[in-house]
C-alpha cells in the first residue's frame, strides 16, 4: 500500500492520476495487453517525475510499478530498491517503510527468509512505525516466514501481536491478516481451518 499523496509537497496531479488509475490493472489476470501499456506509461511517469525533481510522485510511481510486477509474480526488477534509495535520500520514513515491506514480501516469495525477516525488522523499527497502522501489518510477514520454517509457536505469537483483527477497515490489511492466519493454521496442521482462512483472504479482492 502506498502512503497518501502529500498535495502540499508539489506532487503534480497528472502524475497522481496516471499512477493511481494504472494501478487498478495490477492484479487483473485478463489485462495482459493493458498491463504492458501500464508498465510503459508508468515508466514515463516516474521518468518525468524524476527529471522534474518531484520525489513524491517518483516514489509513488516506483511503488506502483513494483505492485504491478508483484501481480504477475515478477520480482527481478529494481523498482523497490530504487524507490527505497530515493526515500532514504529524501528522509521520507513512510515511503521507506512501504518499500521495505515490498522487499520483505518479495524475499519471502523467493524463499530468502533471512532477508525477509531482516527487512521486516527494519520496517518495524523505523521512526514513526508505531503510529502507522498499515506498518503494523509487517509483523504478519514474520508470522508467514516462521510458519513456513516450522516454528509454529513463534508464528502464532507474531500473528497475535499484529494489533488489529478482521474488522480492520483497510482491505489490504484484512487480506494480509487472513493470509497469515492460513499460513499459521496450516503450520499447526489445522488444514480445513487454513483453507477457510485462505478463502476469506481471496474473497476480499473478488
PDB file of C-alpha atoms in Angstrom:
ATOM      1  CA  UNK A   1       0.000   0.000   0.000  1.00  0.00           C
ATOM      2  CA  UNK A   2       1.355   3.408  -0.919  1.00  0.00           C
ATOM      3  CA  UNK A   3       1.285   6.309   1.564  1.00  0.00           C
ATOM      4  CA  UNK A   4      -1.267   9.071   0.981  1.00  0.00           C
ATOM      5  CA  UNK A   5      -0.254  11.725  -1.505  1.00  0.00           C
ATOM      6  CA  UNK A   6       1.115  14.874   0.076  1.00  0.00           C
ATOM      7  CA  UNK A   7      -0.563  17.502  -2.037  1.00  0.00           C
ATOM      8  CA  UNK A   8       1.372  20.276  -0.376  1.00  0.00           C
ATOM      9  CA  UNK A   9       4.686  18.766  -1.453  1.00  0.00           C
ATOM     10  CA  UNK A  10       4.237  19.865  -5.069  1.00  0.00           C
ATOM     11  CA  UNK A  11       3.116  16.486  -6.420  1.00  0.00           C
ATOM     12  CA  UNK A  12       1.686  17.119  -9.907  1.00  0.00           C
ATOM     13  CA  UNK A  13      -1.927  15.999 -10.202  1.00  0.00           C
ATOM     14  CA  UNK A  14      -1.303  14.337 -13.585  1.00  0.00           C
ATOM     15  CA  UNK A  15       1.296  12.043 -12.011  1.00  0.00           C
ATOM     16  CA  UNK A  16      -1.034  11.043  -9.196  1.00  0.00           C
ATOM     17  CA  UNK A  17      -3.934  10.303 -11.562  1.00  0.00           C
ATOM     18  CA  UNK A  18      -1.785   8.396 -14.051  1.00  0.00           C
ATOM     19  CA  UNK A  19      -0.177   6.125 -11.483  1.00  0.00           C
ATOM     20  CA  UNK A  20      -3.335   5.512  -9.455  1.00  0.00           C
ATOM     21  CA  UNK A  21      -5.516   4.714 -12.450  1.00  0.00           C
ATOM     22  CA  UNK A  22      -2.879   2.376 -13.838  1.00  0.00           C
ATOM     23  CA  UNK A  23      -2.616   0.500 -10.542  1.00  0.00           C
ATOM     24  CA  UNK A  24      -6.226  -0.691 -10.899  1.00  0.00           C
ATOM     25  CA  UNK A  25      -4.990  -3.193 -13.502  1.00  0.00           C
ATOM     26  CA  UNK A  26      -2.259  -4.610 -11.288  1.00  0.00           C
ATOM     27  CA  UNK A  27      -3.944  -7.862 -10.269  1.00  0.00           C
ATOM     28  CA  UNK A  28      -6.258  -8.362 -13.240  1.00  0.00           C
ATOM     29  CA  UNK A  29      -5.159 -11.619 -14.953  1.00  0.00           C
ATOM     30  CA  UNK A  30      -7.149 -10.753 -18.095  1.00  0.00           C
ATOM     31  CA  UNK A  31      -5.400  -7.422 -18.667  1.00  0.00           C
ATOM     32  CA  UNK A  32      -2.172  -8.596 -20.336  1.00  0.00           C
ATOM     33  CA  UNK A  33      -2.203  -6.036 -23.135  1.00  0.00           C
ATOM     34  CA  UNK A  34      -3.358  -3.269 -20.827  1.00  0.00           C
ATOM     35  CA  UNK A  35      -0.734  -4.307 -18.288  1.00  0.00           C
ATOM     36  CA  UNK A  36       2.032  -3.923 -20.849  1.00  0.00           C
ATOM     37  CA  UNK A  37       0.789  -0.438 -21.690  1.00  0.00           C
ATOM     38  CA  UNK A  38       0.501   0.316 -17.991  1.00  0.00           C
ATOM     39  CA  UNK A  39       4.121  -0.555 -17.315  1.00  0.00           C
ATOM     40  CA  UNK A  40       5.318   1.678 -20.157  1.00  0.00           C
ATOM     41  CA  UNK A  41       3.064   4.581 -19.171  1.00  0.00           C
ATOM     42  CA  UNK A  42       4.064   4.463 -15.534  1.00  0.00           C
ATOM     43  CA  UNK A  43       7.693   4.232 -16.585  1.00  0.00           C
ATOM     44  CA  UNK A  44       7.208   7.511 -18.423  1.00  0.00           C
ATOM     45  CA  UNK A  45       5.503   8.993 -15.359  1.00  0.00           C
ATOM     46  CA  UNK A  46       8.349   8.264 -12.957  1.00  0.00           C
ATOM     47  CA  UNK A  47      10.938   9.289 -15.533  1.00  0.00           C
ATOM     48  CA  UNK A  48       9.279  12.673 -15.931  1.00  0.00           C
ATOM     49  CA  UNK A  49       8.786  12.946 -12.160  1.00  0.00           C
ATOM     50  CA  UNK A  50      12.474  12.337 -11.522  1.00  0.00           C
ATOM     51  CA  UNK A  51      13.553  14.794 -14.189  1.00  0.00           C
ATOM     52  CA  UNK A  52      11.175  17.365 -12.731  1.00  0.00           C
ATOM     53  CA  UNK A  53      12.574  16.815  -9.229  1.00  0.00           C
ATOM     54  CA  UNK A  54       9.238  15.548  -7.881  1.00  0.00           C
ATOM     55  CA  UNK A  55      10.344  12.817  -5.439  1.00  0.00           C
ATOM     56  CA  UNK A  56       6.843  12.175  -4.040  1.00  0.00           C
ATOM     57  CA  UNK A  57       5.445  11.455  -7.491  1.00  0.00           C
ATOM     58  CA  UNK A  58       8.519   9.402  -8.400  1.00  0.00           C
ATOM     59  CA  UNK A  59       8.266   7.245  -5.276  1.00  0.00           C
ATOM     60  CA  UNK A  60       4.569   6.648  -5.867  1.00  0.00           C
ATOM     61  CA  UNK A  61       5.329   5.568  -9.423  1.00  0.00           C
ATOM     62  CA  UNK A  62       8.173   3.285  -8.302  1.00  0.00           C
ATOM     63  CA  UNK A  63       5.812   1.676  -5.778  1.00  0.00           C
ATOM     64  CA  UNK A  64       3.025   1.208  -8.314  1.00  0.00           C
ATOM     65  CA  UNK A  65       5.385  -0.261 -10.899  1.00  0.00           C
ATOM     66  CA  UNK A  66       6.564  -2.774  -8.312  1.00  0.00           C
ATOM     67  CA  UNK A  67       2.984  -3.529  -7.272  1.00  0.00           C
ATOM     68  CA  UNK A  68       2.074  -4.287 -10.881  1.00  0.00           C
ATOM     69  CA  UNK A  69       5.016  -6.689 -11.243  1.00  0.00           C
ATOM     70  CA  UNK A  70       4.052  -8.357  -7.958  1.00  0.00           C
ATOM     71  CA  UNK A  71       0.651  -9.082  -9.505  1.00  0.00           C
ATOM     72  CA  UNK A  72       2.294 -11.352 -12.087  1.00  0.00           C
ATOM     73  CA  UNK A  73       4.879 -12.840  -9.670  1.00  0.00           C
ATOM     74  CA  UNK A  74       7.846 -10.971 -11.141  1.00  0.00           C
ATOM     75  CA  UNK A  75      10.474  -9.823  -8.674  1.00  0.00           C
ATOM     76  CA  UNK A  76      13.540  -9.365 -10.897  1.00  0.00           C
ATOM     77  CA  UNK A  77      13.258  -5.584 -11.031  1.00  0.00           C
ATOM     78  CA  UNK A  78      14.761  -2.658  -9.138  1.00  0.00           C
ATOM     79  CA  UNK A  79      11.684  -0.501  -8.575  1.00  0.00           C
ATOM     80  CA  UNK A  80      11.558  -1.084  -4.816  1.00  0.00           C
ATOM     81  CA  UNK A  81      15.308  -0.741  -4.332  1.00  0.00           C
ATOM     82  CA  UNK A  82      15.388   2.484  -6.353  1.00  0.00           C
ATOM     83  CA  UNK A  83      12.340   3.780  -4.504  1.00  0.00           C
ATOM     84  CA  UNK A  84      13.918   2.871  -1.173  1.00  0.00           C
ATOM     85  CA  UNK A  85      17.108   4.702  -2.099  1.00  0.00           C
ATOM     86  CA  UNK A  86      15.087   7.792  -3.042  1.00  0.00           C
ATOM     87  CA  UNK A  87      13.088   7.607   0.199  1.00  0.00           C
ATOM     88  CA  UNK A  88      16.308   7.399   2.211  1.00  0.00           C
ATOM     89  CA  UNK A  89      17.850  10.329   0.323  1.00  0.00           C
ATOM     90  CA  UNK A  90      14.795  12.485   0.988  1.00  0.00           C
ATOM     91  CA  UNK A  91      14.303  11.260   4.571  1.00  0.00           C
ATOM     92  CA  UNK A  92      10.742  10.044   3.926  1.00  0.00           C
ATOM     93  CA  UNK A  93      10.190   7.336   6.559  1.00  0.00           C
ATOM     94  CA  UNK A  94       6.683   6.406   5.468  1.00  0.00           C
ATOM     95  CA  UNK A  95       7.751   5.657   1.913  1.00  0.00           C
ATOM     96  CA  UNK A  96      10.860   3.909   3.267  1.00  0.00           C
ATOM     97  CA  UNK A  97       8.622   1.535   5.249  1.00  0.00           C
ATOM     98  CA  UNK A  98       6.460   0.887   2.200  1.00  0.00           C
ATOM     99  CA  UNK A  99       9.443  -0.129   0.082  1.00  0.00           C
ATOM    100  CA  UNK A 100      10.919  -2.234   2.897  1.00  0.00           C
ATOM    101  CA  UNK A 101       7.604  -4.072   3.186  1.00  0.00           C
ATOM    102  CA  UNK A 102       7.526  -4.708  -0.566  1.00  0.00           C
ATOM    103  CA  UNK A 103      11.085  -6.003  -0.490  1.00  0.00           C
ATOM    104  CA  UNK A 104      10.408  -8.230   2.520  1.00  0.00           C
ATOM    105  CA  UNK A 105       7.393  -9.753   0.761  1.00  0.00           C
ATOM    106  CA  UNK A 106       9.423 -10.351  -2.408  1.00  0.00           C
ATOM    107  CA  UNK A 107      12.166 -12.044  -0.355  1.00  0.00           C
ATOM    108  CA  UNK A 108       9.526 -14.252   1.270  1.00  0.00           C
ATOM    109  CA  UNK A 109       8.096 -15.256  -2.095  1.00  0.00           C
ATOM    110  CA  UNK A 110      11.598 -16.069  -3.384  1.00  0.00           C
ATOM    111  CA  UNK A 111      12.388 -18.205  -0.329  1.00  0.00           C
ATOM    112  CA  UNK A 112      15.039 -15.837   1.037  1.00  0.00           C
ATOM    113  CA  UNK A 113      13.595 -15.970   4.527  1.00  0.00           C
ATOM    114  CA  UNK A 114      16.575 -14.499   6.387  1.00  0.00           C
ATOM    115  CA  UNK A 115      16.435 -11.391   4.193  1.00  0.00           C
ATOM    116  CA  UNK A 116      12.659 -11.225   4.601  1.00  0.00           C
ATOM    117  CA  UNK A 117      12.972 -11.247   8.408  1.00  0.00           C
ATOM    118  CA  UNK A 118      15.765  -8.658   8.331  1.00  0.00           C
ATOM    119  CA  UNK A 119      13.739  -6.266   6.160  1.00  0.00           C
ATOM    120  CA  UNK A 120      10.658  -6.857   8.295  1.00  0.00           C
ATOM    121  CA  UNK A 121      12.627  -5.849  11.392  1.00  0.00           C
ATOM    122  CA  UNK A 122      13.924  -2.725   9.630  1.00  0.00           C
ATOM    123  CA  UNK A 123      10.381  -1.666   8.774  1.00  0.00           C
ATOM    124  CA  UNK A 124       9.134  -2.325  12.309  1.00  0.00           C
ATOM    125  CA  UNK A 125      11.985  -0.357  13.874  1.00  0.00           C
ATOM    126  CA  UNK A 126      11.788   2.667  11.563  1.00  0.00           C
ATOM    127  CA  UNK A 127      10.834   6.069  13.031  1.00  0.00           C
ATOM    128  CA  UNK A 128       7.077   6.537  13.105  1.00  0.00           C
ATOM    129  CA  UNK A 129       6.189   2.857  12.626  1.00  0.00           C
ATOM    130  CA  UNK A 130       4.253   2.663  15.900  1.00  0.00           C
ATOM    131  CA  UNK A 131       1.821   5.358  14.698  1.00  0.00           C
ATOM    132  CA  UNK A 132       1.388   3.845  11.207  1.00  0.00           C
ATOM    133  CA  UNK A 133      -1.431   1.264  11.326  1.00  0.00           C
ATOM    134  CA  UNK A 134      -0.523  -0.217   7.958  1.00  0.00           C
ATOM    135  CA  UNK A 135       3.057  -0.847   9.021  1.00  0.00           C
ATOM    136  CA  UNK A 136       1.714  -2.939  11.901  1.00  0.00           C
ATOM    137  CA  UNK A 137       0.853  -5.487   9.234  1.00  0.00           C
ATOM    138  CA  UNK A 138       4.525  -6.140   8.504  1.00  0.00           C
ATOM    139  CA  UNK A 139       4.606  -8.459  11.528  1.00  0.00           C
ATOM    140  CA  UNK A 140       2.346 -10.750   9.504  1.00  0.00           C
ATOM    141  CA  UNK A 141       5.222 -11.315   7.107  1.00  0.00           C
ATOM    142  CA  UNK A 142       7.246 -12.506  10.091  1.00  0.00           C
ATOM    143  CA  UNK A 143       4.419 -14.882  11.008  1.00  0.00           C
ATOM    144  CA  UNK A 144       4.409 -16.276   7.461  1.00  0.00           C
ATOM    145  CA  UNK A 145       8.162 -16.929   7.470  1.00  0.00           C
ATOM    146  CA  UNK A 146       8.127 -18.566  10.895  1.00  0.00           C
ATOM    147  CA  UNK A 147       5.175 -20.772   9.923  1.00  0.00           C
ATOM    148  CA  UNK A 148       6.970 -21.942   6.771  1.00  0.00           C
ATOM    149  CA  UNK A 149      10.065 -22.698   8.850  1.00  0.00           C
ATOM    150  CA  UNK A 150       8.052 -24.838  11.247  1.00  0.00           C
ATOM    151  CA  UNK A 151       8.393 -22.529  14.248  1.00  0.00           C
ATOM    152  CA  UNK A 152       4.657 -22.588  14.790  1.00  0.00           C
ATOM    153  CA  UNK A 153       4.594 -21.242  18.346  1.00  0.00           C
ATOM    154  CA  UNK A 154       6.610 -18.152  17.346  1.00  0.00           C
ATOM    155  CA  UNK A 155       4.455 -17.746  14.228  1.00  0.00           C
ATOM    156  CA  UNK A 156       1.293 -17.794  16.340  1.00  0.00           C
ATOM    157  CA  UNK A 157       2.830 -15.246  18.733  1.00  0.00           C
ATOM    158  CA  UNK A 158       3.694 -12.929  15.824  1.00  0.00           C
ATOM    159  CA  UNK A 159       0.200 -13.316  14.363  1.00  0.00           C
ATOM    160  CA  UNK A 160      -1.481 -12.401  17.645  1.00  0.00           C
ATOM    161  CA  UNK A 161       0.765  -9.363  18.172  1.00  0.00           C
ATOM    162  CA  UNK A 162      -0.369  -7.591  14.987  1.00  0.00           C
ATOM    163  CA  UNK A 163      -2.665  -5.140  16.787  1.00  0.00           C
ATOM    164  CA  UNK A 164      -5.790  -5.467  14.633  1.00  0.00           C
ATOM    165  CA  UNK A 165      -8.344  -8.125  13.692  1.00  0.00           C
ATOM    166  CA  UNK A 166     -10.645  -8.942  10.778  1.00  0.00           C
ATOM    167  CA  UNK A 167     -12.742  -5.829  11.491  1.00  0.00           C
ATOM    168  CA  UNK A 168      -9.906  -3.539  10.343  1.00  0.00           C
ATOM    169  CA  UNK A 169     -11.381  -1.320   7.579  1.00  0.00           C
ATOM    170  CA  UNK A 170      -8.375  -1.477   5.246  1.00  0.00           C
ATOM    171  CA  UNK A 171      -8.838  -4.269   2.669  1.00  0.00           C
ATOM    172  CA  UNK A 172      -5.113  -4.916   2.270  1.00  0.00           C
ATOM    173  CA  UNK A 173      -4.511  -5.269   5.999  1.00  0.00           C
ATOM    174  CA  UNK A 174      -7.527  -7.568   6.288  1.00  0.00           C
ATOM    175  CA  UNK A 175      -6.358  -9.734   3.389  1.00  0.00           C
ATOM    176  CA  UNK A 176      -2.836  -9.927   4.831  1.00  0.00           C
ATOM    177  CA  UNK A 177      -4.278 -10.969   8.188  1.00  0.00           C
ATOM    178  CA  UNK A 178      -6.353 -13.802   6.719  1.00  0.00           C
ATOM    179  CA  UNK A 179      -3.390 -14.982   4.635  1.00  0.00           C
ATOM    180  CA  UNK A 180      -1.144 -15.095   7.698  1.00  0.00           C
ATOM    181  CA  UNK A 181      -3.844 -16.932   9.626  1.00  0.00           C
ATOM    182  CA  UNK A 182      -3.964 -19.516   6.832  1.00  0.00           C
ATOM    183  CA  UNK A 183      -0.173 -19.962   6.971  1.00  0.00           C
ATOM    184  CA  UNK A 184      -0.138 -20.401  10.749  1.00  0.00           C
ATOM    185  CA  UNK A 185      -3.146 -22.718  10.803  1.00  0.00           C
ATOM    186  CA  UNK A 186      -1.551 -24.889   8.118  1.00  0.00           C
ATOM    187  CA  UNK A 187       1.623 -24.991  10.179  1.00  0.00           C
ATOM    188  CA  UNK A 188      -0.450 -26.191  13.127  1.00  0.00           C
ATOM    189  CA  UNK A 189      -1.917 -28.949  10.985  1.00  0.00           C
ATOM    190  CA  UNK A 190      -5.406 -27.403  11.002  1.00  0.00           C
ATOM    191  CA  UNK A 191      -5.832 -27.695   7.259  1.00  0.00           C
ATOM    192  CA  UNK A 192      -9.596 -27.207   6.988  1.00  0.00           C
ATOM    193  CA  UNK A 193      -9.365 -24.014   9.045  1.00  0.00           C
ATOM    194  CA  UNK A 194      -6.373 -22.904   6.957  1.00  0.00           C
ATOM    195  CA  UNK A 195      -8.348 -23.390   3.741  1.00  0.00           C
ATOM    196  CA  UNK A 196     -11.255 -21.386   5.158  1.00  0.00           C
ATOM    197  CA  UNK A 197      -8.898 -18.540   6.156  1.00  0.00           C
ATOM    198  CA  UNK A 198      -7.299 -18.540   2.701  1.00  0.00           C
ATOM    199  CA  UNK A 199     -10.774 -18.321   1.160  1.00  0.00           C
ATOM    200  CA  UNK A 200     -11.565 -15.293   3.340  1.00  0.00           C
ATOM    201  CA  UNK A 201      -8.410 -13.573   2.074  1.00  0.00           C
ATOM    202  CA  UNK A 202      -9.200 -14.272  -1.574  1.00  0.00           C
ATOM    203  CA  UNK A 203     -12.822 -13.181  -1.202  1.00  0.00           C
ATOM    204  CA  UNK A 204     -11.751  -9.672  -0.185  1.00  0.00           C
ATOM    205  CA  UNK A 205     -10.470  -8.923  -3.692  1.00  0.00           C
ATOM    206  CA  UNK A 206     -13.192 -10.691  -5.663  1.00  0.00           C
TER     207      UNK A 206
END
